Amino acid sequence: MCRWLAYAGILIAMDTLLFQPCNSLIRQSLSAQRSVAPTNGDGFGLGWYGDIAKPGLYRDTMPAWSDANLRSLAEQIRSPLFFAHVRASTGTATSRLNCHPFRYGDWLFMHNGQIGGWPLVRQDVEGMIRKDLYRHREGSTDSEAFFYLALGNGLMEDPASAFALTVAQIVGKMRREGVTEPFRMTAACTDGKRLYAVRWSCDGRSPSLFWTQGHVDGCRDGRVCLEDGTDSVMVLSEPLDEDASHWNEVAEGSFLVAEGSRVTVSPFQPLG
Amino acid sequence: MCRWLAYAGILIAMDTLLFQPCNSLIRQSLSAQRSVAPTNGDGFGLGWYGDIAKPGLYRDTMPAWSDANLRSLAEQIRSPLFFAHVRASTGTATSRLNCHPFRYGDWLFMHNGQIGGWPLVRQDVEGMIRKDLYRHREGSTDSEAFFYLALGNGLMEDPASAFALTVAQIVGKMRREGVTEPFRMTAACTDGKRLYAVRWSCDGRSPSLFWTQGHVDGCRDGRVCLEDGTDSVMVLSEPLDEDASHWNEVAEGSFLVAEGSRVTVSPFQPLG
Amino acid sequence: MCRWLAYAGILIAMDTLLFQPCNSLIRQSLSAQRSVAPTNGDGFGLGWYGDIAKPGLYRDTMPAWSDANLRSLAEQIRSPLFFAHVRASTGTATSRLNCHPFRYGDWLFMHNGQIGGWPLVRQDVEGMIRKDLYRHREGSTDSEAFFYLALGNGLMEDPASAFALTVAQIVGKMRREGVTEPFRMTAACTDGKRLYAVRWSCDGRSPSLFWTQGHVDGCRDGRVCLEDGTDSVMVLSEPLDEDASHWNEVAEGSFLVAEGSRVTVSPFQPLG
Amino acid sequence: MCRWLAYAGILIAMDTLLFQPCNSLIRQSLSAQRSVAPTNGDGFGLGWYGDIAKPGLYRDTMPAWSDANLRSLAEQIRSPLFFAHVRASTGTATSRLNCHPFRYGDWLFMHNGQIGGWPLVRQDVEGMIRKDLYRHREGSTDSEAFFYLALGNGLMEDPASAFALTVAQIVGKMRREGVTEPFRMTAACTDGKRLYAVRWSCDGRSPSLFWTQGHVDGCRDGRVCLEDGTDSVMVLSEPLDEDASHWNEVAEGSFLVAEGSRVTVSPFQPLG
């Protein structure tokens, strides 16, 4: 299991959310509160949009809490849309190539959860990835495979349908292999303009997911200063502070879209 | 704070103690039971004696729990005397150069604890290191500085006196600087023949330290098979399993020497 | 392109061949003499047999020339059979998972060369890997894929035939995709008892490969002391010193088998 | 020996100079043209100024040529003042802590060269560093020690004098120890506003250093588009392309100051 955070809104320095809050993502790397694994020290990653369409990517295998480079980048870089992820491996190796987010063209994707029986269904799932996309696969995670399969399923044109089809395809493969372990996921993707997130599991026990909207005015004493407004949206595995009024749970089986100041949460179901 | 383990005795594969026990050192890297810091993920190190006088050294910055190389080395290498250490930084950077054990000639040294006010006394302490030894200092930790200072104080000739003098010198520097934070340590060193360990603090709150002696006959179901005998000695931050009869606490203010089947524990006091 | 070395024979410390010769493998990592790429600094790996059937594995992403751990391991570990590899990437990422040798059960495999048009044929080649083997694939290299495909083709039962079939399958895929870049390889594998090596290319321009047999009596002044005898065999990308009498070129299209003191070199052709 | 580049001027994406030119700094990491060591693969570093006074810092131990993170940061980050450095160790370990640039407050420093007899004079030189600065020293290089010694000598108030005094102090120590190896250096430092660089050696054999001024309009076909103007200054170990008209050698014994559009090069001599 892992922990992640997605932000879209006014330009802010990334450390405002990644380092400063009392339950910041970096703090979660050492001791997450709502995660199956309290320690998320098997690498991390940062993806962000700047002056060009292609997002930046910084991933490494150290625990996020001890990487001086990450701290410096988060202090320096101001971005209107960024993804951050701290990893707790569910079996695959600690390697930059297995760290989220994954990037394809202008898109970023990150994921928390597990495809049950991944070793059993992996080869088949990989075989379904569109050939021209497959050459970009670098690691061995279920997460990266999901992304490339979804890209071939039209993620860039209709994300909700692509997610629904991709989950259905994988669940189908799991069924054919007789896998009894569950499929559980939270995931986010973006093209640098719209932010999409999904929470779904086959057994109603998805990893935690929250969202909020407001005007981010920095962070003080470990609390995010979230004022009235609609200019910023966060979707994240855990609340960043203890102010319960800020953080809304994303319900099981939901698909969230944030575009500008408009956030919609709709029911999500695998196709068919 | 950190966690460490020293073994001397019959030839055993290192993973017998490092990976197999239920509270193995590698398990302690993820969730130590008796440590101020439960997570010891800021690098690790392994020092061992083989066919040559100079010990081997393997240190890296990944958490010990996720390093496939460490697992393979521990499985492969059988040694009659080895040191292993998992690190939780008390402020200095995560770097191979700051990982224990440290090696000088045929000697190994490792340490857990803290020299109070280290940033204040560091330059003076380093200035006291014997000039020909100083060139071997690579990192910035108090631990490595202690080792080189002790080497110049005769560690290789009379370890107990060298420890007593070194602690006294450092405590003196701390006093002169008005440091109020305590000096607390457990440490071990060896020349490949004798094993020395010390537990001391200025305030009676040293990190935990245990020792045992017996005949190690592998590890089964997470328990070290420690049979009657005197051929093996372990000194370690935490018991490796829950069999309380196996593990003796090293008292505050003690100096332990293990040579062949003879183990002596004497009171330890800084000089003067 | 990469450089590699395989040794089988009497027990020797690995640094005898890896560090001491004037054109040692570690020297080749910085400036190889017979390689397309003079710098082989994109990671390295070491596989060796010790007291258990499963070989040890140490791989990392630093250049071999600057890794203090590698130096220490090579000094300490004495082995009767070991593989070492320094990597120059042909496109895939620098990652431990892409470093050679690769291990499966008691087997090791390493490779130098390139499957032409790999991005085009990769998905198909991976799809041909036997399902129970596929779950062990961790990286994205053509080398690792070749190994697992060969394992499914009977590598452990009849290596020569498995190589012949695997090369034929891949060349077939290349042809179907209209790939014009060549297939060129040198590779070695072992079960810890017999050592197998192959040199083949579709255009007669395989990477360099040499072999020798004798009694290794250490290394002096940068020259391997190779005395009369049959107890040790080396197969390697480049001679380790300038003593031309020592090193025999393995001809294009050859398959070498070394078992005990017997070395046979036979013609090699892809199947069919 | 190492290679470095400093840029000050209009906002540009860092990859314009670091990756795109035919003899870019990253190219120099693999095969420098005017360096004693053609391979500068022992780590690298990037320091840059953005929206806050404190500069950003990204340093790692991989060769610059194979680090995907570096490529992404260089593409994304636009900066009006940045330092980049690729390292070839002269003896100290490959570690992030030994990678340039070094940062203190708002200042950056980087260096190429060698203090002759460093192991002999190190402890004395470190002892001369101002106490409150010494706690920031993390590694063991002569370069970092020079920086902190110079800071205590007034680098932030009068850089030229601080360099002159620092060199004189170190040369004095070398003389007292009977060191016969030379002191040779090129170095650069900045507070984010002015850029300072020095080239000096005791034997007239300093590492190469060049500078240029103009208007940087991107990079085309491997050539920096350097048009008429005064808005940008580069100081660097090697020309980035073969257009000889662009690059002026900095003479031995020179001190360069660039502030806005004004560049002055004055003679440099150690004090006294």
Short mmCIF file of C-alpha atoms in Angstrom, two decimals, chain B residues 93 95 97-98 119-120 122-124 126-131 134-140 177, chain D residues 93 95 97-98 119-120 122-124 126-131 134-140 177:
data_model
loop_
_atom_site.label_atom_id
_atom_site.label_comp_id
_atom_site.label_asym_id
_atom_site.label_seq_id
_atom_site.Cartn_x
_atom_site.Cartn_y
_atom_site.Cartn_z
CA ALA B 93 22.77 12.97 6.30
CA SER B 95 25.05 8.60 3.12
CA LEU B 97 29.94 7.40 4.55
CA ASN B 98 27.78 7.90 7.63
CA PRO B 119 27.44 20.51 16.34
CA LEU B 120 29.00 22.56 19.15
CA ARG B 122 32.48 18.60 16.70
CA GLN B 123 35.33 20.78 15.49
CA ASP B 124 37.19 20.47 18.78
CA GLU B 126 37.90 16.32 15.37
CA GLY B 127 40.91 18.49 16.17
CA MET B 128 41.92 15.99 18.86
CA ILE B 129 42.04 13.06 16.43
CA ARG B 130 45.59 11.92 15.72
CA LYS B 131 46.74 13.47 12.48
CA TYR B 134 42.28 11.91 10.60
CA ARG B 135 42.79 11.43 6.89
CA HIS B 136 40.63 8.32 7.05
CA ARG B 137 37.59 10.17 8.32
CA GLU B 138 35.03 10.30 5.50
CA GLY B 139 31.71 11.41 6.98
CA SER B 140 30.37 13.82 9.55
CA GLU B 177 30.64 24.31 25.78
CA ALA D 93 34.34 8.97 -2.05
CA SER D 95 28.70 10.53 -2.18
CA LEU D 97 27.79 15.01 0.32
CA ASN D 98 30.92 15.34 -1.79
CA PRO D 119 45.33 14.45 3.39
CA LEU D 120 48.30 16.19 5.04
CA ARG D 122 43.12 18.74 5.85
CA GLN D 123 42.87 18.70 9.62
CA ASP D 124 44.63 22.06 9.93
CA GLU D 126 39.36 22.38 8.81
CA GLY D 127 40.54 23.71 12.16
CA MET D 128 40.72 27.19 10.64
CA ILE D 129 37.07 27.19 9.57
CA ARG D 130 34.95 29.50 11.70
CA LYS D 131 33.22 27.48 14.37
CA TYR D 134 31.98 24.28 10.60
CA ARG D 135 28.80 22.54 11.68
CA HIS D 136 27.54 22.81 8.12
CA ARG D 137 30.40 20.78 6.67
CA GLU D 138 29.04 17.40 5.60
CA GLY D 139 31.64 15.70 3.44
CA SER D 140 35.38 15.29 3.24
CA GLU D 177 53.86 20.46 5.56
#
